[in-house]
Coordinates of C-alpha atoms and ligand atoms in Angstrom, one line a residue:
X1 CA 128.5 51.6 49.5
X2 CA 131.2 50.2 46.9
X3 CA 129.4 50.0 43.1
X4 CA 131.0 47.4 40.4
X5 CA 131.1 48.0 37.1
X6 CA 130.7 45.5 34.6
X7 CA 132.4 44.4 31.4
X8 CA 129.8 43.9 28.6
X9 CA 129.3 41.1 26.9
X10 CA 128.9 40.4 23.3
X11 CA 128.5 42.8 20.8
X12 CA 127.6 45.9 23.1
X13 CA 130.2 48.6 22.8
X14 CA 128.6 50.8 25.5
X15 CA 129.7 50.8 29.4
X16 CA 127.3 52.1 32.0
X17 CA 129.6 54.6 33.8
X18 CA 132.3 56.3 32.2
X19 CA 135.4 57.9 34.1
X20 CA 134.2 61.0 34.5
X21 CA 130.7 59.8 36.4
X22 CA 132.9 58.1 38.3
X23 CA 134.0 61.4 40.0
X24 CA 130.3 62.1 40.9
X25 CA 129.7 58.6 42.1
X26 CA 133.0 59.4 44.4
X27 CA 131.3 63.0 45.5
X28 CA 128.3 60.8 46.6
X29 CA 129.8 58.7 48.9
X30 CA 130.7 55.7 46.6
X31 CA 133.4 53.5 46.2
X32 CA 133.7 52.6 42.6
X33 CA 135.5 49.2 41.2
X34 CA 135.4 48.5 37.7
X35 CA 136.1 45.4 35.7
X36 CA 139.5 45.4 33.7
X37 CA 138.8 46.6 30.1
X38 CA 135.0 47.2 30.8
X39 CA 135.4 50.7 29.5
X40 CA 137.9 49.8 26.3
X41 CA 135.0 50.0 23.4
X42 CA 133.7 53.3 24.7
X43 CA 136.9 54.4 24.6
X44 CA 137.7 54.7 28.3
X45 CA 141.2 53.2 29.2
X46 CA 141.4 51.3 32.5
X47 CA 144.1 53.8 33.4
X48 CA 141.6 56.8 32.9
X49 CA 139.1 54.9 35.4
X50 CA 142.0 54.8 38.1
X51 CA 142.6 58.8 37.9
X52 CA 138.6 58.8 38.3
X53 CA 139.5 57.2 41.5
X54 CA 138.3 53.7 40.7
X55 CA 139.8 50.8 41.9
X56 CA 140.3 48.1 39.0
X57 CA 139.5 44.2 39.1
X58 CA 139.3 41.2 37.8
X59 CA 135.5 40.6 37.1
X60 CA 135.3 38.0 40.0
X61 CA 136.8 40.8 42.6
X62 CA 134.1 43.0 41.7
X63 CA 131.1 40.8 41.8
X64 CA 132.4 39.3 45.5
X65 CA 133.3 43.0 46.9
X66 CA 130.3 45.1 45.3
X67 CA 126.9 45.7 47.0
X68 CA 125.5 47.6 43.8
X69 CA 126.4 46.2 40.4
X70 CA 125.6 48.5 37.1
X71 CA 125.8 46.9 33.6
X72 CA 124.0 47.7 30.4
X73 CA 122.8 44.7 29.7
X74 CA 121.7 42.1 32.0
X75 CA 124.7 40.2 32.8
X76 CA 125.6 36.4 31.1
X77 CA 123.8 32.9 33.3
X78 CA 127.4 32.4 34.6
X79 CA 127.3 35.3 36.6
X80 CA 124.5 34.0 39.0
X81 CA 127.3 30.9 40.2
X82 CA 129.1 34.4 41.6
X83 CA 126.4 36.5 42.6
X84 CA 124.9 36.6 46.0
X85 CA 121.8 36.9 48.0
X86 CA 120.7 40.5 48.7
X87 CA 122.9 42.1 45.6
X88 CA 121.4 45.0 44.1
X89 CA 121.9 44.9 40.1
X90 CA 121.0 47.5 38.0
X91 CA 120.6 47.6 34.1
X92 CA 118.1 47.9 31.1
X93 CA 116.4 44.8 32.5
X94 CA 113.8 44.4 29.2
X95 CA 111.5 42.1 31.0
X96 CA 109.2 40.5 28.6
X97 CA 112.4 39.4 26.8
X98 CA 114.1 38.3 29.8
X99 CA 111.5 36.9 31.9
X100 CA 113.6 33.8 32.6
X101 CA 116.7 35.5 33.3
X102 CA 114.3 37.8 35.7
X103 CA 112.9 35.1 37.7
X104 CA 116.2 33.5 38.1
X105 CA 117.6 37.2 39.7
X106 CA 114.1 36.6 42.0
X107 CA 115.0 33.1 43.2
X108 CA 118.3 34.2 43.6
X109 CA 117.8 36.9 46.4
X110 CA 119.1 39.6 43.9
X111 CA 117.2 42.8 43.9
X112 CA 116.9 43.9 39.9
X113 CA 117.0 47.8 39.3
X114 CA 115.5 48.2 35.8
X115 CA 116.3 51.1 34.2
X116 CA 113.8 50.9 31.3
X117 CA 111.0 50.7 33.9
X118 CA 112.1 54.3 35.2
X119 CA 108.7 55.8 35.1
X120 CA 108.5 59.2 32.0
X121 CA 107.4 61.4 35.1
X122 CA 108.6 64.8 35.0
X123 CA 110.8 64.4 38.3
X124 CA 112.4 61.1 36.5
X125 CA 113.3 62.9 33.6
X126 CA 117.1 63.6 34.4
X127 CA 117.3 59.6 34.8
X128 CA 115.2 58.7 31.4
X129 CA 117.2 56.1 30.1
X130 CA 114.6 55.4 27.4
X131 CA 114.8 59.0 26.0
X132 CA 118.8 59.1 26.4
X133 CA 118.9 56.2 24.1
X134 CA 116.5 57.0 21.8
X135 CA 117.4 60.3 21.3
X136 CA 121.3 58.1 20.1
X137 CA 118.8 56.2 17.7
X138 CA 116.6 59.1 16.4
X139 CA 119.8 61.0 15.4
X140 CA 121.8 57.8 14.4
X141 CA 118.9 56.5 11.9
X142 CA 119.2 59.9 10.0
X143 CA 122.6 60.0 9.6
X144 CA 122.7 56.3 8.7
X145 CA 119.8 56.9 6.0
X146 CA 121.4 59.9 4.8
X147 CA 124.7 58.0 4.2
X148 CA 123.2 55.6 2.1
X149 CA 120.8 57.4 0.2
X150 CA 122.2 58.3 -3.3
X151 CA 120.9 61.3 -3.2
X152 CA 121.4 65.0 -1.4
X153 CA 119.3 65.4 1.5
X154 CA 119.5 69.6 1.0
X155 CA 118.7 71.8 -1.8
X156 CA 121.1 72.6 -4.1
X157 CA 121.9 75.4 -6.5
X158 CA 124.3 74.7 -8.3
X159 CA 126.3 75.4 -11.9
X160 CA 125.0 72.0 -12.8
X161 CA 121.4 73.0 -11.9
X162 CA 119.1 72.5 -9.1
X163 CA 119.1 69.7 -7.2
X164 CA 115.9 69.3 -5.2
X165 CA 115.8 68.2 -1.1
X166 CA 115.0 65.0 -0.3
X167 CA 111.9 64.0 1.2
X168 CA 112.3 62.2 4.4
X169 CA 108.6 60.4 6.5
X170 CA 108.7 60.1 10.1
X171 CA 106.3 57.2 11.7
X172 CA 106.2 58.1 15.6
X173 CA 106.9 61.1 16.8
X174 CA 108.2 60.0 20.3
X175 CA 111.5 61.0 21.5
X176 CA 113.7 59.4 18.6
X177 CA 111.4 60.8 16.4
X178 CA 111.2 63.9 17.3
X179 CA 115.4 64.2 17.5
X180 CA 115.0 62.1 13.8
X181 CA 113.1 65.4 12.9
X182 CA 115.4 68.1 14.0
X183 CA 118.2 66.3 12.6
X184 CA 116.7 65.6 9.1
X185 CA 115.4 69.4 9.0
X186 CA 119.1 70.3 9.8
X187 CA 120.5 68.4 6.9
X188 CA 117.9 70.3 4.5
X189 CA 115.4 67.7 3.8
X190 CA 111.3 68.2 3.5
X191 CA 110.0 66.2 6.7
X192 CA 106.6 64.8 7.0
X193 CA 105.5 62.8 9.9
X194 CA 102.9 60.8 11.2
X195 CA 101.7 60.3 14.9
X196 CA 98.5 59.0 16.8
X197 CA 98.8 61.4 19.4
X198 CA 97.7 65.2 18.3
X199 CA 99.2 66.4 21.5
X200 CA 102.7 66.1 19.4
X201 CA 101.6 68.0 16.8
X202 CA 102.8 71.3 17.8
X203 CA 106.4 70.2 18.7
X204 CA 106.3 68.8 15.3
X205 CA 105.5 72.3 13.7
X206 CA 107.7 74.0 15.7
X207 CA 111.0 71.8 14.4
X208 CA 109.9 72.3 10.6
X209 CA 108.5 69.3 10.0
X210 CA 104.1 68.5 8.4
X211 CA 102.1 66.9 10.6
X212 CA 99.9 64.4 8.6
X213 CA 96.7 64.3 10.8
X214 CA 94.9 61.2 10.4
X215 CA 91.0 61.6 11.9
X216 CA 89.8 59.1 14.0
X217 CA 93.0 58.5 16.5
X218 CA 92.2 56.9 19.4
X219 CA 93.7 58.3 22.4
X220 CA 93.3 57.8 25.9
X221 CA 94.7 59.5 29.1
X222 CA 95.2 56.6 31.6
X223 CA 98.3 55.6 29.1
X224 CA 100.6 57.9 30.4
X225 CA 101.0 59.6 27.2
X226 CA 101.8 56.5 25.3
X227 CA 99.8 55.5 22.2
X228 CA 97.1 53.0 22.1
X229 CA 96.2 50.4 19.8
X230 CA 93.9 51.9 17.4
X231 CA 90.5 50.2 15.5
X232 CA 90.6 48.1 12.3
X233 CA 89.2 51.4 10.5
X234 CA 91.7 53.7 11.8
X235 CA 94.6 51.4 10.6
X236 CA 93.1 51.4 7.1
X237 CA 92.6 55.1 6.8
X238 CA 96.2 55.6 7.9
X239 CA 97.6 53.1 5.7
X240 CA 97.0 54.5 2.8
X241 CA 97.6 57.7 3.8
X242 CA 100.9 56.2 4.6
X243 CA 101.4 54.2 1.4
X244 CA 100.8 57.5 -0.5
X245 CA 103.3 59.5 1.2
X246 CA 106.0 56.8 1.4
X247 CA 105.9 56.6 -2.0
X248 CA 106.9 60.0 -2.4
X249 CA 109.6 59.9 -0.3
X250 CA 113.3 59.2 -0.3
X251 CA 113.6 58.1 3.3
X252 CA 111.2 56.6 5.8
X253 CA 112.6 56.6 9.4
X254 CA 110.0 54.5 11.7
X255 CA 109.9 54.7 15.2
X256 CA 106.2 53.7 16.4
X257 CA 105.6 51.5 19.4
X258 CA 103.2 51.1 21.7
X259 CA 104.5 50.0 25.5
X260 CA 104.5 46.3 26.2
X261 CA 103.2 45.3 22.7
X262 CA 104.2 44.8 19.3
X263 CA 105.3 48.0 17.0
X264 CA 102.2 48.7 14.9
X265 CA 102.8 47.5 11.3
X266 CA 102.2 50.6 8.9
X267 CA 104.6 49.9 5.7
X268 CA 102.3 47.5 3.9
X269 CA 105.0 44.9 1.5
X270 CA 103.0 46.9 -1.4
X271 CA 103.9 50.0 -0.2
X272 CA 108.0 49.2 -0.2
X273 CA 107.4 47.8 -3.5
X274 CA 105.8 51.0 -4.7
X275 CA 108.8 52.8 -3.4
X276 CA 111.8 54.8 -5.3
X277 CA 114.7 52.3 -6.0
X278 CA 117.6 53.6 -3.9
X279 CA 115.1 54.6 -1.2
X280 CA 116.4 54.0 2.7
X281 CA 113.7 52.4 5.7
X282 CA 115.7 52.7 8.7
X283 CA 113.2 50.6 11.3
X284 CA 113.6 51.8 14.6
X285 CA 111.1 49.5 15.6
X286 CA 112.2 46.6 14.5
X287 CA 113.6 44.6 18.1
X288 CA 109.7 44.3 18.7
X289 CA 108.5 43.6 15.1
X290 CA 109.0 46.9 12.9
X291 CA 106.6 49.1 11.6
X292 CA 107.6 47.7 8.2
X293 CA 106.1 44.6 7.4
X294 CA 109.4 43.2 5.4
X295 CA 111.6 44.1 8.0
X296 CA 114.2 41.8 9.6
X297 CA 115.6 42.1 13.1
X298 CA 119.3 43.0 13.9
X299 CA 119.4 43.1 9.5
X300 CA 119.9 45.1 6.4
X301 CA 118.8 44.1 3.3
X302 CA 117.2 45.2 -0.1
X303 CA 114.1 44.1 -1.9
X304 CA 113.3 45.7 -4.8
X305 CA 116.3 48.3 -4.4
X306 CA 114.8 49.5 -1.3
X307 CA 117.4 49.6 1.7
X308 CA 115.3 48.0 5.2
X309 CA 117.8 48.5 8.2
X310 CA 116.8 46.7 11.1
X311 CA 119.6 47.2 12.8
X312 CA 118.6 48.6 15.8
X313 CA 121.7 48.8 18.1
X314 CA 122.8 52.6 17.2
X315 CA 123.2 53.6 20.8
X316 CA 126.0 50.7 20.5
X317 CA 127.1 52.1 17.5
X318 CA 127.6 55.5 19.5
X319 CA 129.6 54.1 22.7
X320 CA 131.4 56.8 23.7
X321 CA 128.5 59.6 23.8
X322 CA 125.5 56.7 24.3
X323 CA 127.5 55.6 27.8
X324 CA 127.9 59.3 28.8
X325 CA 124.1 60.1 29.1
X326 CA 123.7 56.3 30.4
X327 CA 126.1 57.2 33.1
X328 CA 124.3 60.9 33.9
X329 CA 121.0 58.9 34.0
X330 CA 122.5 56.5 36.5
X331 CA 124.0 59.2 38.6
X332 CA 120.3 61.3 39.0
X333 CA 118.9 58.1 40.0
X334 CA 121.2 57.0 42.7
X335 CA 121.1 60.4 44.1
X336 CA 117.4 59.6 45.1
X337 CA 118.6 56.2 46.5
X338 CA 121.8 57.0 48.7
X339 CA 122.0 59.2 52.0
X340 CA 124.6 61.6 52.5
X341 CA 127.1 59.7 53.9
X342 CA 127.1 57.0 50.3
X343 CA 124.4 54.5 51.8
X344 CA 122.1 53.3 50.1
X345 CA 118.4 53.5 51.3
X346 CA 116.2 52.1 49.2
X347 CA 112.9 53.6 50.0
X348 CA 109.9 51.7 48.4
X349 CA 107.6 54.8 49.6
X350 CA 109.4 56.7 46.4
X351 CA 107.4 56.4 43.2
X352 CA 110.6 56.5 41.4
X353 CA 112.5 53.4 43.3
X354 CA 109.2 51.7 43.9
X355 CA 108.4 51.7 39.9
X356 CA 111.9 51.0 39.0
X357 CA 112.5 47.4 41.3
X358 CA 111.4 44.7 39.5
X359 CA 112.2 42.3 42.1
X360 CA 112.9 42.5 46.1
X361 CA 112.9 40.3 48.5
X362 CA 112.3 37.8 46.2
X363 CA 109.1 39.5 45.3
X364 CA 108.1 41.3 42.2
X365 CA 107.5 45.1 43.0
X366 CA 107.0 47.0 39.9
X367 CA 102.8 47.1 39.1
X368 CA 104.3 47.6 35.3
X369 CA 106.3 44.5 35.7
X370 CA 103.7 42.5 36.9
X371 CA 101.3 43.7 34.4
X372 CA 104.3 43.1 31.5
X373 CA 104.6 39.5 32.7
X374 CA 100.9 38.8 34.4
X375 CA 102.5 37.9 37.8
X376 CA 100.9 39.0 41.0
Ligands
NAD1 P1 107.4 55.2 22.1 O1 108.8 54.8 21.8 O2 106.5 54.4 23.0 O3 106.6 55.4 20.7 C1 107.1 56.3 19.7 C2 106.0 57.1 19.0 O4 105.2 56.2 18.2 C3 105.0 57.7 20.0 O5 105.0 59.1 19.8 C4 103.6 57.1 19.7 O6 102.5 58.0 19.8 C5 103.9 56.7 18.2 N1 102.9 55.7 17.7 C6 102.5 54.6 18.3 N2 101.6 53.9 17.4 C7 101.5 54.6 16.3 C8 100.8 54.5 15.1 N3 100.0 53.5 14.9 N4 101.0 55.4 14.1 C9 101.9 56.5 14.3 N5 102.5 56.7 15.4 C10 102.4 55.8 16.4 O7 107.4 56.7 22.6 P2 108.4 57.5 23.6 O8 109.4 58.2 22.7 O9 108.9 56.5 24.6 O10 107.5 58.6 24.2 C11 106.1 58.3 24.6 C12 105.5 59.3 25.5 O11 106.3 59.5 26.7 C13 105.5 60.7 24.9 O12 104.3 61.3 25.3 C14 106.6 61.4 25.5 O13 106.5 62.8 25.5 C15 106.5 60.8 26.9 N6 107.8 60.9 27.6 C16 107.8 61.5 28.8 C17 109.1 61.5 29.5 C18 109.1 62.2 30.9 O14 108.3 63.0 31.2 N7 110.1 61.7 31.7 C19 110.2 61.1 29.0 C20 110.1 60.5 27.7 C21 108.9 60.4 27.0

């Protein structure tokens, strides 16, 4: 099978195979061609890809020649003038976002891999996209927050006196999170964090941060240990909760969603305005609404000398490391997809492939992209 790799467009910095994966795609069988310059803002020189054993090409060459193509993102309209019937493409599909651009792929013949519908099985784990990135944005938001905090986040003894740690609030503790945990607690602040589930409350204990239990969660099994919406009663209760500890804190880093639906709101407008001046929301949420009810997509701003990032392209920000585990993920997946001689068999049987092609044949195949977009 010969794979093309595509340039990014826009403002993403990341690539979705770096040279090094190249040399395992080569070890399975697979011709690799990548698109002049497609690795340039993750720091990946077309001459490196060429040592990898890539063959490079104008983006035209690699669309005409490839049978698989990997991107990030889904590629530009443009691209479907060049793209044939029976092409495989791969990439972080988001489907609700682009259902347009996803039933154009369908009319189109293409077969669309989506690598944010990899199911969070144990045996998909190695190809987790979702966690890969999110572990970029848990770590990214604390840095970010500590940079702009005017304040320590450790303890400090010094001539001058004691300085006291800051106090940082987790909302969600999913995989960014969790990593926002561990990397707060490493930089010396107090950590505090709220979750719906109780079954994370032991993984928060263990990385030194409080568990704020709030009674009353709802919880339920069949979501494949994803949170639920939660009753009118619960939300209150947890809101103020929320709004007390926020306003003891320095930094609030909110990660909450719920699958398919939009982030829960938790940071009340009173609550922000309550909050220390100088104080940093980093909103991981924000691309589906944000947890913070002032917050504004893809923007940073201040009200009432609070800072309310909602940025949320850190995995971006990180290219170079953000593209490596993008690539690993890639590799584990197609090692379930191609035989031993580098052809590709895509068996529907596989819970894994199966849950992962949105369409095929011109059909939709994923159940949770039919459910997401209410198609049969
Ligand atoms: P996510 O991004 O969907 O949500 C982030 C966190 O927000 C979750 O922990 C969720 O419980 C929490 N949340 C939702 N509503 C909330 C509210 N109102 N208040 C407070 N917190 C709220 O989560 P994720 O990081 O994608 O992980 C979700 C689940 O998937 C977890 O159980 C995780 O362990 C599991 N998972 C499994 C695999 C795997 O096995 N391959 C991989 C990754 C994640």
């Amino acid at each position: 099978m010969i794979i093309g790799i595509l340039k990014e467009s826009g403002s993403e910095n990341r690539v979705a195979i770096l040279p090094a994966e190249v040399v395992a795609l080569k070890k399975l069988g697979i011709d690799v061609l990548v698109e002049n310059n497609a690795g340039e803002r993750a720091f990946s020189t077309d001459n490196a890809y060429a040592e990898a054993g890539a063959r490079i090409a104008d983006r035209k060459q690699v669309v005409s020649e490839a049978e698989m193509l990997l991107s990030v993102n889904p590629p530009v309209y443009d691209d479907f003038n060049s793209f044939r019937d029976g092409q495989i493409l791969c990439t972080v599909l988001n489907p609700v976002e682009n259902r347009d651009w996803l039933e154009k792929a369908r009319l189109h013949g293409l077969s669309i891999l989506a690598l944010d519908l990899i199911p969070r099985t144990t045996r998909a784990q190695s190809m987790d996209i979702l966690s890969s990135m999110a572990t970029v944005s848990g770590y990214k938001a604390v840095l970010e927050a500590a940079s702009l905090l005017p304040k320590f986040f450790p303890m400090f003894m010094s001539a001058a006196g004691t300085i006291k740690p800051s106090r940082v609030l987790i909302l969600g503790a999913g995989v960014a999170g969790l990593q926002a945990i561990a990397i707060a607690r490493k930089l010396g602040a107090v950590v505090e964090v709220f979750d719906v589930r109780s079954a994370v409350k032991e993984e928060v204990k263990s990385l030194g941060g409080k568990f704020i239990e709030v009674e009353g969660a709802k919880e339920d099994i069949t979501a494949g240990g994803y949170a639920v919406e939660q009753t009118e009663e619960f939300k209150r209760k947890q809101q103020e909760l929320i709004q007390q500890r926020a306003i003891a804190s320095d930094v609030v880093i909110a990660t909450a969603q719920i699958p398919g639906k939009k982030a829960p709101v938790l940071l009340l407008k009173e609550t922000v305005n309550s909050m220390k001046p100088g104080s940093v929301i980093v909103d991981l949420a924000s691309s589906t609404g944000g947890n913070c009810e002032l917050t504004e997509n893809g923007k940073n701003i201040v009200v009432n000398g609070v800072n309310i990032i909602g940025k949320s392209d850190f995995p971006s920000e990180m290219s170079s490391d953000a593209s490596k585990m993008f690539g690993c993920n890639i590799i584990n997946l197609l090692k379930i997809m191609v035989d031993k001689d580098g052809r590709l068999n895509l068996n529907m049987q596989d819970d894994i492939i199966n849950g992962t092609t949105a369409v095929h044949g011109r059909e939709y195949i994923s159940q949770k992209v039919k459910q997401m977009l209410n198609t049969k």
